[in-house]
Tab-separated table of C-alpha atoms in Angstrom:
chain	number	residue	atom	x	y	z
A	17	UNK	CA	59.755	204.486	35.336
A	18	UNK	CA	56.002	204.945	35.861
A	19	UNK	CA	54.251	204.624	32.519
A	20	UNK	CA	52.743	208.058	31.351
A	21	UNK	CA	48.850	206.782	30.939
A	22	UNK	CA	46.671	209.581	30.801
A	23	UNK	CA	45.118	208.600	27.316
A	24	UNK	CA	44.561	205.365	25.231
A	25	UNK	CA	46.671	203.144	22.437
A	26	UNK	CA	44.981	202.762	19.180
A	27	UNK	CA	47.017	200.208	17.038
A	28	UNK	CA	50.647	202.293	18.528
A	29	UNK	CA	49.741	205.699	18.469
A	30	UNK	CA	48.380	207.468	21.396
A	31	UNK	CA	44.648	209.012	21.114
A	32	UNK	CA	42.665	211.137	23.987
A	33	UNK	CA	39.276	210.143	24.059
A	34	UNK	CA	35.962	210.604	25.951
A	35	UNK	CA	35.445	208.812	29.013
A	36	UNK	CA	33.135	206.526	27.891
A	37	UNK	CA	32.209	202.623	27.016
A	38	UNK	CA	33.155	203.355	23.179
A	39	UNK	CA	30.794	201.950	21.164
A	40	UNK	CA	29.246	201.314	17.539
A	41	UNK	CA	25.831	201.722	16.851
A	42	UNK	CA	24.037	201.250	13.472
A	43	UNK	CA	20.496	200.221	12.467
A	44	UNK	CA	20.759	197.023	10.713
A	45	UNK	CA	17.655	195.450	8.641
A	46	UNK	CA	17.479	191.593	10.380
A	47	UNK	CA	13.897	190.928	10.747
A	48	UNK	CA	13.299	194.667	12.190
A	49	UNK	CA	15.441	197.590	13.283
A	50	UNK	CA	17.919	196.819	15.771
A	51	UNK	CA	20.813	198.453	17.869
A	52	UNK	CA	24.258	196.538	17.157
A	53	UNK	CA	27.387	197.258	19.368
A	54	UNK	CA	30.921	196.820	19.139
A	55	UNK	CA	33.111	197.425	22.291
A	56	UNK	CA	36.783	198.242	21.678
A	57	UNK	CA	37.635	200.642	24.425
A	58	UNK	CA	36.436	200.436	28.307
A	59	UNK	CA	37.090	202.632	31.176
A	60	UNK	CA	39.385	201.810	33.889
A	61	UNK	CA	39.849	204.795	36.535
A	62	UNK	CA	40.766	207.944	35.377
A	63	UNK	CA	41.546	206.332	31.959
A	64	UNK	CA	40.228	204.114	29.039
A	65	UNK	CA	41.926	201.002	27.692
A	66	UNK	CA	41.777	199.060	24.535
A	67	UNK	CA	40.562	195.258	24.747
A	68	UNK	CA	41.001	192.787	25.093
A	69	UNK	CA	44.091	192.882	26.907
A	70	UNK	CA	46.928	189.938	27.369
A	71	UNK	CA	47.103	187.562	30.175
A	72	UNK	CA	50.385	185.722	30.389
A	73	UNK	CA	50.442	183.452	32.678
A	74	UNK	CA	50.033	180.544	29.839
A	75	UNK	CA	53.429	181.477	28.494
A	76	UNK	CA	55.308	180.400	31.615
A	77	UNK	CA	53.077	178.254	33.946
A	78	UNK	CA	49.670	176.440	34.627
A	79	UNK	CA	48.566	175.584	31.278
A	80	UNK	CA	51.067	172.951	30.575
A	81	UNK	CA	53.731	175.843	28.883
A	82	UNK	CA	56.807	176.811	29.667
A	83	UNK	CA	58.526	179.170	26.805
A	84	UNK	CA	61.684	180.347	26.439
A	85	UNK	CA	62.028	183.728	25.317
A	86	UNK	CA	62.605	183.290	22.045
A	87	UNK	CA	59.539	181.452	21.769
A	88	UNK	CA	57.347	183.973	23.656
A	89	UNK	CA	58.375	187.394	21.653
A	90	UNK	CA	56.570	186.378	18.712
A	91	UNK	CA	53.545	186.612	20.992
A	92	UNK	CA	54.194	189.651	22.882
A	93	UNK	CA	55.685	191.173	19.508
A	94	UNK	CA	52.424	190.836	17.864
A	95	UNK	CA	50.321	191.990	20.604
A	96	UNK	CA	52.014	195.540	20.304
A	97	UNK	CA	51.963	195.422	16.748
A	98	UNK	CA	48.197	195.144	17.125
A	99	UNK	CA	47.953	197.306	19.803
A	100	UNK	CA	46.665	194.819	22.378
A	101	UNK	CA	48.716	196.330	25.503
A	102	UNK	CA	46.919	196.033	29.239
A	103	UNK	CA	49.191	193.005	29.943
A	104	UNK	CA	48.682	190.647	32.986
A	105	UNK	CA	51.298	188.825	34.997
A	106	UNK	CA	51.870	188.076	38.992
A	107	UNK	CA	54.858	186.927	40.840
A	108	UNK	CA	53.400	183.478	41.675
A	109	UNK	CA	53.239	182.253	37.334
A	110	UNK	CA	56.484	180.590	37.907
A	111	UNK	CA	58.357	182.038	41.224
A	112	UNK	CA	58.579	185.537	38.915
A	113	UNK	CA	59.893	184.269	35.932
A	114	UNK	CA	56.608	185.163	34.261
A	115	UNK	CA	57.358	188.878	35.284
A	116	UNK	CA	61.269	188.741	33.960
A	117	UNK	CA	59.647	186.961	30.481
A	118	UNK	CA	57.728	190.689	30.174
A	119	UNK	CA	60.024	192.778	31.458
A	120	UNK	CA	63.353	191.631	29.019
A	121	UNK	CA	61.229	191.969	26.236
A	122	UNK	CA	59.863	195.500	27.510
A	123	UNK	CA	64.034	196.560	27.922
A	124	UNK	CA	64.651	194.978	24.780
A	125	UNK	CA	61.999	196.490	22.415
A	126	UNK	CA	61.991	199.927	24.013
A	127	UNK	CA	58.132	199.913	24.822
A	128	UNK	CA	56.867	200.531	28.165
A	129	UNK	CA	55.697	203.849	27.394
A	130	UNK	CA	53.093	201.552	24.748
A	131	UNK	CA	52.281	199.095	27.505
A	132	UNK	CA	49.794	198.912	31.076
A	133	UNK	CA	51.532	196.562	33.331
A	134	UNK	CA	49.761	194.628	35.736
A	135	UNK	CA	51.189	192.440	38.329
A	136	UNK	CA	50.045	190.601	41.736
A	137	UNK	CA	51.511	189.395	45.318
A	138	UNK	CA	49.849	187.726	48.116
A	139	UNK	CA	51.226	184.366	47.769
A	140	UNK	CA	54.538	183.594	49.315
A	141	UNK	CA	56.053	181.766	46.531
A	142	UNK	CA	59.682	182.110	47.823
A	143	UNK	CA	58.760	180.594	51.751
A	144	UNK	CA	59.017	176.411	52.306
A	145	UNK	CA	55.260	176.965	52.464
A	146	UNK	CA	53.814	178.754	49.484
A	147	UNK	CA	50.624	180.097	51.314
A	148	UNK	CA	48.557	182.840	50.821
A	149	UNK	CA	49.944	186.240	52.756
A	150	UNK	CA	48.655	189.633	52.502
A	151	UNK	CA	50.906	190.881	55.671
A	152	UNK	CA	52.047	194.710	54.858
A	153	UNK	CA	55.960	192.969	55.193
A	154	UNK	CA	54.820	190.766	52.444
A	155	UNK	CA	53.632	193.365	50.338
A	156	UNK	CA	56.097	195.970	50.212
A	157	UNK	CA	58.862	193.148	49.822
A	158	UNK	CA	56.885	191.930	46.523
A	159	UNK	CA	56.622	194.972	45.279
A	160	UNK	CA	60.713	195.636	44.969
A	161	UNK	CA	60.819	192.184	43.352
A	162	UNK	CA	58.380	192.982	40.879
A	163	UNK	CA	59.805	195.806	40.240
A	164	UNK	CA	63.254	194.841	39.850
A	165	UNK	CA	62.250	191.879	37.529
A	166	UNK	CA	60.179	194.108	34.962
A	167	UNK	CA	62.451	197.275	35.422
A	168	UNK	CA	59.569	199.163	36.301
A	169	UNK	CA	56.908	200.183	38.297
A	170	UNK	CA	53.815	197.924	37.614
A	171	UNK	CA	50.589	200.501	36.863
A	172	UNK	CA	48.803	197.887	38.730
A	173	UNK	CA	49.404	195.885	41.761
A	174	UNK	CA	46.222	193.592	42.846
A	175	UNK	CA	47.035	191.532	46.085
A	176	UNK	CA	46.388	187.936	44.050
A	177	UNK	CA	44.372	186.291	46.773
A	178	UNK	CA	43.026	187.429	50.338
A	179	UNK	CA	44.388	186.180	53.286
A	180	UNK	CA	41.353	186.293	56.012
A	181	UNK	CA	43.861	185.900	58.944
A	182	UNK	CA	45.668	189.520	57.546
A	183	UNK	CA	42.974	192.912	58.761
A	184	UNK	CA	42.053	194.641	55.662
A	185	UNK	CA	43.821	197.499	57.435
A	186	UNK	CA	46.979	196.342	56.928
A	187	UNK	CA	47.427	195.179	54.024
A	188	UNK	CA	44.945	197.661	51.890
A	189	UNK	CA	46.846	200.091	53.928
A	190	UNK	CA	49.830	198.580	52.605
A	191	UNK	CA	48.819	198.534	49.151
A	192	UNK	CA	47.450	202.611	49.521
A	193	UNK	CA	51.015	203.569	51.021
A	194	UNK	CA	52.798	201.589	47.630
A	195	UNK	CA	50.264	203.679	45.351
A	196	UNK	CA	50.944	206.974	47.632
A	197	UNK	CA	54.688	206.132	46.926
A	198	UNK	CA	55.033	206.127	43.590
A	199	UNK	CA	55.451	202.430	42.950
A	200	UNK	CA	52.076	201.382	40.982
A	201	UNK	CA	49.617	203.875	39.987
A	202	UNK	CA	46.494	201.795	40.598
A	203	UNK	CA	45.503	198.796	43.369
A	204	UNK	CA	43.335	195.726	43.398
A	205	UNK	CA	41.941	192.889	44.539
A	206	UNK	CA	41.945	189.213	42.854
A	207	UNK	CA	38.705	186.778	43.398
A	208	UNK	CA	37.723	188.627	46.533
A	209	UNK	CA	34.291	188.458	48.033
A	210	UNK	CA	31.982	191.577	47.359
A	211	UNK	CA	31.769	192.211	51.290
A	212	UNK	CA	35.847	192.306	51.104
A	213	UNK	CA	36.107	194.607	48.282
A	214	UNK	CA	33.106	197.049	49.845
A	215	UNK	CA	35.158	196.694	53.325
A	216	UNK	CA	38.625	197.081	51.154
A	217	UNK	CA	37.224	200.003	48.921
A	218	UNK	CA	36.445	202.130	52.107
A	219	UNK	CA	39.972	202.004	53.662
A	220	UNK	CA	41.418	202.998	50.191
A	221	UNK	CA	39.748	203.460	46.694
A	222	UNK	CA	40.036	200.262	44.837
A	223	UNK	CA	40.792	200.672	41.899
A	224	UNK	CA	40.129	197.334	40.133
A	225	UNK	CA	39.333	193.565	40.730
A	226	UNK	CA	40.633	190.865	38.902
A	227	UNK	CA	38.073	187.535	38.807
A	228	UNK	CA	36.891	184.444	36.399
A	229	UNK	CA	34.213	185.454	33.923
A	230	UNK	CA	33.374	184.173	30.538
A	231	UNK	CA	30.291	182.844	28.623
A	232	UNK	CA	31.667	179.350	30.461
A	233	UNK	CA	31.818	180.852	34.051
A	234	UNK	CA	29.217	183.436	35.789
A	235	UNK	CA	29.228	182.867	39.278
A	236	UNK	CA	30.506	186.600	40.080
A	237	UNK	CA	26.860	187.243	38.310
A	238	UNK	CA	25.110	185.864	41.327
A	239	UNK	CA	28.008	186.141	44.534
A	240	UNK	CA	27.298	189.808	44.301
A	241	UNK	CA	30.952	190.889	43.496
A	242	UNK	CA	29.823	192.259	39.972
A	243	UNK	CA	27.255	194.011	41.146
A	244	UNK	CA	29.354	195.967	44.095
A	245	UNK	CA	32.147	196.275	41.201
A	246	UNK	CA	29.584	198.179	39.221
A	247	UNK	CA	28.225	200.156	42.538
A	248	UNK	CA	31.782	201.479	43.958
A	249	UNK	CA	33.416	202.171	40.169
A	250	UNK	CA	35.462	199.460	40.538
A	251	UNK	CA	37.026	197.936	36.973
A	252	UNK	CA	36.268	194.197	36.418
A	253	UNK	CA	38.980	192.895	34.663
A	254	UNK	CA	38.076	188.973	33.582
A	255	UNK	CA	40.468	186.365	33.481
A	256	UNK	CA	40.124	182.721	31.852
A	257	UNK	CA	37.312	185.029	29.562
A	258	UNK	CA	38.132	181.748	27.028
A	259	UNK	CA	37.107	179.469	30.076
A	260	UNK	CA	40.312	178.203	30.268
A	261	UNK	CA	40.719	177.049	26.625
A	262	UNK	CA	36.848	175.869	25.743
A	263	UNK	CA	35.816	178.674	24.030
A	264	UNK	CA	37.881	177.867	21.030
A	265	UNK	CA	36.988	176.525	17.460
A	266	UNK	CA	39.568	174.062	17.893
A	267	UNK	CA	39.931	173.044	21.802
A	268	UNK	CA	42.293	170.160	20.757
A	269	UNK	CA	41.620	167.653	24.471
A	270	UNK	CA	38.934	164.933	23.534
A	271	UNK	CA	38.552	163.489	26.826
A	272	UNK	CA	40.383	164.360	30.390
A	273	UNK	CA	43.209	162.463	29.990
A	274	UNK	CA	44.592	164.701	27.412
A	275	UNK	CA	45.529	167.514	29.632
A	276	UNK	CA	49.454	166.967	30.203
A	277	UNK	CA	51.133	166.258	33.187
A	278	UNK	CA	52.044	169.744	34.010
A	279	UNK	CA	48.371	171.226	33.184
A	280	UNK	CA	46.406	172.931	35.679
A	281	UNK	CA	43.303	171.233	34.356
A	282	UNK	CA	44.148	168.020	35.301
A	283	UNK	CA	42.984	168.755	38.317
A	284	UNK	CA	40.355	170.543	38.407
A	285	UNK	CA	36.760	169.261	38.671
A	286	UNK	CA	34.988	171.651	36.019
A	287	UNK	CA	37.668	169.304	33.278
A	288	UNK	CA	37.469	166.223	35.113
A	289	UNK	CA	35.316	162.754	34.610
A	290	UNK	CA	31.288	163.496	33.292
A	291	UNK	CA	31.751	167.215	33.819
A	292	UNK	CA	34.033	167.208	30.859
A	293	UNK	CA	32.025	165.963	28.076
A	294	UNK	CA	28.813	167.891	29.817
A	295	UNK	CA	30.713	171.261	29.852
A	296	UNK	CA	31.874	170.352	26.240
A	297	UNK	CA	27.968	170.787	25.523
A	298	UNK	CA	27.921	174.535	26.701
A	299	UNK	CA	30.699	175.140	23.570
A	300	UNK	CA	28.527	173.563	21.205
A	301	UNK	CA	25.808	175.606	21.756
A	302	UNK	CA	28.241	178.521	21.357
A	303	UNK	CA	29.953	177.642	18.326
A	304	UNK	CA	26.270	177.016	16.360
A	305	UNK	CA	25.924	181.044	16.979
A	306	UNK	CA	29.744	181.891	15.904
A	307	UNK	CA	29.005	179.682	12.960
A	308	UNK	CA	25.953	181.697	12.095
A	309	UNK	CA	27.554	184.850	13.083
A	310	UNK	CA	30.867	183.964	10.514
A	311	UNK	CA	33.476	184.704	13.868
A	312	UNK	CA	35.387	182.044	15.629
A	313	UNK	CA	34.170	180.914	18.913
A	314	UNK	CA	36.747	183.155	20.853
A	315	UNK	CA	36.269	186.028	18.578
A	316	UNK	CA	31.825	185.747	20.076
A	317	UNK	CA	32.970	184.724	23.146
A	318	UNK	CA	35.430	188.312	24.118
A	319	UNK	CA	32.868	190.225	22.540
A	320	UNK	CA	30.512	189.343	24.366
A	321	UNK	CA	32.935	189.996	28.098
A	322	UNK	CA	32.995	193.463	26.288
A	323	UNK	CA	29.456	193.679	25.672
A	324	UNK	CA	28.986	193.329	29.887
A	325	UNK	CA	31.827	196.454	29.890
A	326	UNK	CA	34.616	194.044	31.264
A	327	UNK	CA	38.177	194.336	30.458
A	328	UNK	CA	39.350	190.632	29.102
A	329	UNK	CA	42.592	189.159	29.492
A	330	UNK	CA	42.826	185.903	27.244
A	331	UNK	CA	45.939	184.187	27.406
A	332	UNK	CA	47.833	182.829	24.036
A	333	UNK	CA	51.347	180.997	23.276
A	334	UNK	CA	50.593	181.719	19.871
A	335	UNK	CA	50.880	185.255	17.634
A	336	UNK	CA	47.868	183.353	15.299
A	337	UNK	CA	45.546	183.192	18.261
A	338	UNK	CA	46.636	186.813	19.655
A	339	UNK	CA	45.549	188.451	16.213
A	340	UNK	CA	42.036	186.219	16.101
A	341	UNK	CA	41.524	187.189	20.038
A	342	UNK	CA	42.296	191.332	19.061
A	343	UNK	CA	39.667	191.119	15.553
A	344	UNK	CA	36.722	190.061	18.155
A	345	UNK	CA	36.771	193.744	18.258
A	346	UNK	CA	35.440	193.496	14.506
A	347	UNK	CA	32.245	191.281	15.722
A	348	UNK	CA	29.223	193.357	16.546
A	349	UNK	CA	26.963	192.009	18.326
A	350	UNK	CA	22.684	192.774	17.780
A	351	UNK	CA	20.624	192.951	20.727
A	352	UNK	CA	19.408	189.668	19.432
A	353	UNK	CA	22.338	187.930	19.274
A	354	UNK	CA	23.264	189.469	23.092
A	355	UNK	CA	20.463	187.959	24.133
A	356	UNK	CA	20.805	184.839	22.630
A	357	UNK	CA	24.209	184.267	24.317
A	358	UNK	CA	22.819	185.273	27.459
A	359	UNK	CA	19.944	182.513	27.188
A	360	UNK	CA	22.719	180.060	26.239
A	361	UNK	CA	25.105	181.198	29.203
A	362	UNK	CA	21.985	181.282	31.363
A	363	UNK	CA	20.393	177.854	30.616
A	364	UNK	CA	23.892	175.676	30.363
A	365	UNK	CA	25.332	176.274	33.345
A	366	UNK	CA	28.678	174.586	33.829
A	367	UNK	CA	29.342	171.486	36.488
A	368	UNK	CA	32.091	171.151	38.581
A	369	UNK	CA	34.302	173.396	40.867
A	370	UNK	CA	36.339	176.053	39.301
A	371	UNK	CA	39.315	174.900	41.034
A	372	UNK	CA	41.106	171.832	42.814
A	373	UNK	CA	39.805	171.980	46.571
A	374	UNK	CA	42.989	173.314	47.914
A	375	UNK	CA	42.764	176.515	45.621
A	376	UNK	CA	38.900	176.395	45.578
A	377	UNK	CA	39.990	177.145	49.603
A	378	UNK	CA	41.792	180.275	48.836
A	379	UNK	CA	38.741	182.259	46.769
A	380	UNK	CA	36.130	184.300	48.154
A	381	UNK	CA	37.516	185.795	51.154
């Protein structure tokens, strides 16, 4: 069933408010006046959600994890407790399994009507060879997976990656005629290029895009995708907003041969050889403001995603770390301290591809 989302969650009950960045603003003596903010609500469409959301792709795949249930709905038990419900999955974290982790603990604990679901397709994770597909066939064959695995309509379906040898047409036309029929509410695109989503957004009204962004990774600052987000109305909803696990007080890897065996990091260059102990510098510099500030280095570093009115998504395996990702919503940040971060972001910027080459291959289109 299609989740009724006309208003927000605040901690479980629902709450109609403004349509509006909701924000806190007090005058603060710190060397002069200043304006302080504190972001726990953003816009997305015709509605506003909490943040930061939930990615969960760490409990299931990439990231060296693979829980069991039992292990995972201490996690996702929390997160509703605390109120912390736009969740993230896609049918590629684990050939769906990712998807039937959310959606047996959505039949079991009675809460979708609590919950914004987000899904993806556009990688054919079922075919001998597991490349990226945005065909309309493809699409509306996902979808009934997706749906059948989490027992309900997703209320948002992004196409995960673009395939340049698929027309727009067809498969934004394929993504308008799933909205049109009832089975997602919203559509979106995942680490698209700003000419695709401009192109994308004129067949159909995009609803949302889904790309990297944290005080560790900017490039959507400069590739112009932000900035045509931000033009068309377009939510930005950041993934990896802990930069893939640095932007913790306690990143526990103390050189590249750390990551396990099974870890997505392994292989990718940003985590690999000299880039690891010169991107370790960029967390430094972070965590001598959090210090100061008396937050973790998560807790500055989602407040500050907020602060640029993007929904994050941090991923956790552990209820601890959900409940210090939700009270960044506690740190407000001055217009000093914004602008601190953004000469830190600005001046360290990180080496190394985002990705191994062959899925560096598959962003950008």
């Amino acid at each position: 069933m299609q989740s009724p989302f006309a208003t927000v969650i605040n901690s479980n009950i629902f709450h109609v408010r403004p349509f509006c960045i909701h924000q806190y603003r007090t005058t603060l003596s710190h060397r002069h006046s200043i304006s302080t903010m504190s972001t726990t609500t953003l816009p997305f469409s015709d509605i506003q959600v909490q943040v930061p959301g939930f990615g969960a792709m760490g409990l299931s795949s990439a990231m060296g994890n693979d829980l069991s249930y039992d292990q995972a709905e201490p996690v996702l038990l929390k997160a509703v407790e605390r109120g912390c419900i736009f969740w993230d999955t896609a049918v590629a974290y684990k050939n769906g399994a990712n998807e039937q982790l959310l959606g047996d603990f959505v039949k079991k604990h009675n809460v979708r009507d609590k919950l914004f679901v987000a899904s993806k397709c556009g990688f054919d994770v079922f075919g001998p060879q597991r490349t990226v597909t945005n065909s309309a066939s493809h699409i509306k064959e996902y979808i009934e997976g997706t749906i059948d695995r989490l027992g309900f309509t997703p209320d948002l379906y992004y196409l995960h990656r673009i395939d340049p040898n698929t027309p727009l047409e067809e498969s934004i036309g394929a993504l308008d005629e799933l909205r049109r029929a009832g089975k997602t509410k919203y559509i979106g695109l995942s680490e698209c290029s700003a000419a695709t989503l401009r192109k994308a957004n004129a067949i159909a009204k995009i609803d949302a895009i889904q790309a990297e962004y944290s005080a560790f990774e900017t490039i959507h600052e400069t590739n112009g995708l932000i900035e045509t987000a931000k033009e068309l109305g377009v939510a930005f909803v950041a993934f990896s907003p802990l930069g893939h696990g640095w932007l913790v007080d306690d990143f526990p890897f103390k050189s590249p041969d750390d990551f396990g065996p099974t870890d997505f990091r392994r292989t990718v260059p940003k985590f690999q050889g000299d880039n690891f102990y010169r991107n370790k510098a960029i967390v430094d510099e972070i965590k001598k403001l959090a210090t100061v500030k008396g937050c973790t280095v998560a807790q500055i570093a989602l407040a500050w995603v907020a602060a640029q009115g993007f929904i994050a998504i941090p991923g956790t395996t552990k209820a601890s770390r959900l409940d210090e990702n939700w009270d960044s919503r506690k740190v407000v940040l001055t217009e000093d301290e914004l602008e601190e971060m953004r000469r830190i972001v600005d001046e360290a910027k990180p080496v190394g591809a985002r990705f191994a080459p062959i899925f560096e291959s598959m962003v950008g289109h």
